[in-house]
PDB file of C-alpha atoms in Angstrom:
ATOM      1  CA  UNK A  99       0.000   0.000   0.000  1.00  0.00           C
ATOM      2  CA  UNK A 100       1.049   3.593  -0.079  1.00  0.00           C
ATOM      3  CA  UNK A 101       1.000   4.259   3.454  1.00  0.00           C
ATOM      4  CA  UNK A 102       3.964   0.800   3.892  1.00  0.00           C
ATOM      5  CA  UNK A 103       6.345   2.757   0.785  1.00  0.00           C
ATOM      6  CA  UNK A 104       5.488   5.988   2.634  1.00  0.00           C
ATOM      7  CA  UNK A 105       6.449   4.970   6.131  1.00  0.00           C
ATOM      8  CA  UNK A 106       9.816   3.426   4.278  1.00  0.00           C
ATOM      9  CA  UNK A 107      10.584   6.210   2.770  1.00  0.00           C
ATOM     10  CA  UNK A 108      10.011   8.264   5.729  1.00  0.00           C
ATOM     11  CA  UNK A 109      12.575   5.650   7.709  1.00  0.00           C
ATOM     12  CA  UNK A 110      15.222   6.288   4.934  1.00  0.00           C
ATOM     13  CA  UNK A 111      15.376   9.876   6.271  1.00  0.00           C
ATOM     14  CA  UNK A 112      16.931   8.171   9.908  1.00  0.00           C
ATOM     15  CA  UNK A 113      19.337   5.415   7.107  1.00  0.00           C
ATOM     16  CA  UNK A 114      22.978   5.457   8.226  1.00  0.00           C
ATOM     17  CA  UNK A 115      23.981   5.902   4.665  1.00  0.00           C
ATOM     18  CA  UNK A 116      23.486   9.450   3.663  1.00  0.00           C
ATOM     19  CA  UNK A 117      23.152   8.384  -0.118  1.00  0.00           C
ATOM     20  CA  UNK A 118      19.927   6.330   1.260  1.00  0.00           C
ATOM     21  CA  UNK A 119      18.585   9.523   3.711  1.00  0.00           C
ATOM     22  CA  UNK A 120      19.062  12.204   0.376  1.00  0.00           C
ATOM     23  CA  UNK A 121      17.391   9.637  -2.142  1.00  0.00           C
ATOM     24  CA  UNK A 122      13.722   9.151   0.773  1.00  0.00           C
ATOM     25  CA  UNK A 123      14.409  12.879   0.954  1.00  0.00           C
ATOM     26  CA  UNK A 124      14.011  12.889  -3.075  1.00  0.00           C
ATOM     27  CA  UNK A 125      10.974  10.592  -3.639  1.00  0.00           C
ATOM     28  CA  UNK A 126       9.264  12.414  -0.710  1.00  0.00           C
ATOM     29  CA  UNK A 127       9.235  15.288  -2.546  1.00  0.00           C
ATOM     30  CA  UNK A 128       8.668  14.185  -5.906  1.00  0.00           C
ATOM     31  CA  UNK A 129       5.437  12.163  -4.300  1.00  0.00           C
ATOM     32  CA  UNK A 130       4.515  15.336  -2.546  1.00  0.00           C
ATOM     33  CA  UNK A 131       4.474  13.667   0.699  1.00  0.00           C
ATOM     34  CA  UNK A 132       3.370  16.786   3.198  1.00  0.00           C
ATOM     35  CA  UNK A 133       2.791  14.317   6.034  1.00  0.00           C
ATOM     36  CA  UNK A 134       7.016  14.056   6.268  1.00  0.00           C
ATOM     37  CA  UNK A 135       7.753  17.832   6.160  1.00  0.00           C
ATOM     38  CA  UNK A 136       8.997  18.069  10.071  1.00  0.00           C
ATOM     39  CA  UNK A 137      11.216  15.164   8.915  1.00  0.00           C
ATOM     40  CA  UNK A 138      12.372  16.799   5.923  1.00  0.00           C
ATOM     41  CA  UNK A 139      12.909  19.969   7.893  1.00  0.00           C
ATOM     42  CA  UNK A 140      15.252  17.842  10.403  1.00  0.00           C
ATOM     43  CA  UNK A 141      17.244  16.876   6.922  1.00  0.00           C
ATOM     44  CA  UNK A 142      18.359  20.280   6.421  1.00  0.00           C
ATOM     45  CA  UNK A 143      20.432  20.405   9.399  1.00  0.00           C
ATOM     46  CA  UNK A 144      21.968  16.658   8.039  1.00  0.00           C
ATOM     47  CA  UNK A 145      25.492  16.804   8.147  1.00  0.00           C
ATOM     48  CA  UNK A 146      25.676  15.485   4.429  1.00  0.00           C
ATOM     49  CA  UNK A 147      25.241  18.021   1.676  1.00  0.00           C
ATOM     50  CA  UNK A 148      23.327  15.518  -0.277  1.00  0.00           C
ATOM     51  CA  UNK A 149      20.854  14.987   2.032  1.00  0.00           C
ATOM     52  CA  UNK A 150      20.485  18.824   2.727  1.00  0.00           C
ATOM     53  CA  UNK A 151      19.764  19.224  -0.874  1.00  0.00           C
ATOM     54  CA  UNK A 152      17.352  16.727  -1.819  1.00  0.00           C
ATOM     55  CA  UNK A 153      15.420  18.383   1.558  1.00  0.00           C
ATOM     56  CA  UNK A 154      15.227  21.574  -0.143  1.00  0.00           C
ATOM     57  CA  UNK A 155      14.245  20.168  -3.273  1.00  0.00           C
ATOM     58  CA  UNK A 156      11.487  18.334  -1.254  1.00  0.00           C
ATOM     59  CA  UNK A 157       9.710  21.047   0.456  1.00  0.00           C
ATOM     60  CA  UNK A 158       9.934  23.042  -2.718  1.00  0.00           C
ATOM     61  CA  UNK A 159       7.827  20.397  -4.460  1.00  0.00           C
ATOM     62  CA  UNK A 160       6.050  19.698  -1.055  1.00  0.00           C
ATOM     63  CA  UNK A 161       5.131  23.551  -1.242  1.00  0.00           C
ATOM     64  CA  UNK A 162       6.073  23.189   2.640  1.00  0.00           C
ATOM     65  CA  UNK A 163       5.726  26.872   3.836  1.00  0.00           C
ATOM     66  CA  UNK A 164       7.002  25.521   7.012  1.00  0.00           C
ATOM     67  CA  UNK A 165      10.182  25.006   5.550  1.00  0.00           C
ATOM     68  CA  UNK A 166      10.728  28.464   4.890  1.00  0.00           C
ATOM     69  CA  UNK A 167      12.953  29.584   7.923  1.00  0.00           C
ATOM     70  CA  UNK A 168      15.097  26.443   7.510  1.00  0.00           C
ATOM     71  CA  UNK A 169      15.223  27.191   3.238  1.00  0.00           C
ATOM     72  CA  UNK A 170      16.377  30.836   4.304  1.00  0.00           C
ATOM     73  CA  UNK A 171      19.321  29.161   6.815  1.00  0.00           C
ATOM     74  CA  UNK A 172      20.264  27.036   3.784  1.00  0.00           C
ATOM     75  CA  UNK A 173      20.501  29.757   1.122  1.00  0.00           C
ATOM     76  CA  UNK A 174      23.542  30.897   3.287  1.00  0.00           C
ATOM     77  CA  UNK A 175      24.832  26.592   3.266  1.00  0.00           C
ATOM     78  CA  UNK A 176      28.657  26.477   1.902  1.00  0.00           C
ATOM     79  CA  UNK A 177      27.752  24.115  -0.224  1.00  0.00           C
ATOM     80  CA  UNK A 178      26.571  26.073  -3.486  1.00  0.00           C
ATOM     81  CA  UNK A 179      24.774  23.437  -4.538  1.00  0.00           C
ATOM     82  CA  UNK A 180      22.792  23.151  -1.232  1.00  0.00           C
ATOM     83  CA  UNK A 181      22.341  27.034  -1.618  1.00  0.00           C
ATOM     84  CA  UNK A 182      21.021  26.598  -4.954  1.00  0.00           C
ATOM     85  CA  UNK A 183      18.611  24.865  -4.394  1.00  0.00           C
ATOM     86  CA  UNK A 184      17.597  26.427  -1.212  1.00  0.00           C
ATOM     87  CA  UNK A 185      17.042  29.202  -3.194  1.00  0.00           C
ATOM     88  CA  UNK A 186      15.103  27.692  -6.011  1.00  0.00           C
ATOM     89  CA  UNK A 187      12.816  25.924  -3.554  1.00  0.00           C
ATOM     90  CA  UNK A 188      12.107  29.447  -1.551  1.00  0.00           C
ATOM     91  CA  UNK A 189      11.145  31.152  -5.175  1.00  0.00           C
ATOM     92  CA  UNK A 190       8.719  27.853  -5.441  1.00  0.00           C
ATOM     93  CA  UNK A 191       6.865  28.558  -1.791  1.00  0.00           C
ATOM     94  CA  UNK A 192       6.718  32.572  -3.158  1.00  0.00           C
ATOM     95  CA  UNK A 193       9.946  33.963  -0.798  1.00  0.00           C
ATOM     96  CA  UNK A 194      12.502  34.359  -3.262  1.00  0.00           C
TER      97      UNK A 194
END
């Protein structure tokens, strides 16, 4: 059922392997999954740059207005990618 892939995906975000963490983060957001936006929020403070972008590629598909003050922290990230994207997911939710 969709609820069993949803709850896996959602477990992927706690993986050990931050390849597994960014790729839940990913599918969550490309299945518009709103019900794991704390959980996606959490990601953005993941030590692995991977991870922190597929969470702000998430919540921009999510729409996750929630996720703007963490979006805003990662639009300042080191990584540029991270920032990037952080950036293109706040002009999604209308802050950019």
């Amino acid at each position: 059922s969709s609820g069993a892939v949803e709850s896996r995906l959602r477990e992927a975000l706690r993986a050990a392997s931050p390849l597994a963490r960014a790729g839940g983060a990913q599918v969550l957001g490309e299945s518009g999954v709103a019900a794991a936006v704390d959980q996606l929020i959490e990601a953005t403070r993941d030590a692995s740059p991977d991870v922190r972008r597929s969470a702000a590629i998430a919540l921009g598909q999510i729409g996750a207005a929630a996720g703007t003050g963490p979006l805003r922290e990662l639009a300042a990230d080191p990584d540029e990618t991270v920032s990037y994207y952080a950036e293109w997911a706040l002009a999604r939710l209308g802050q950019g």
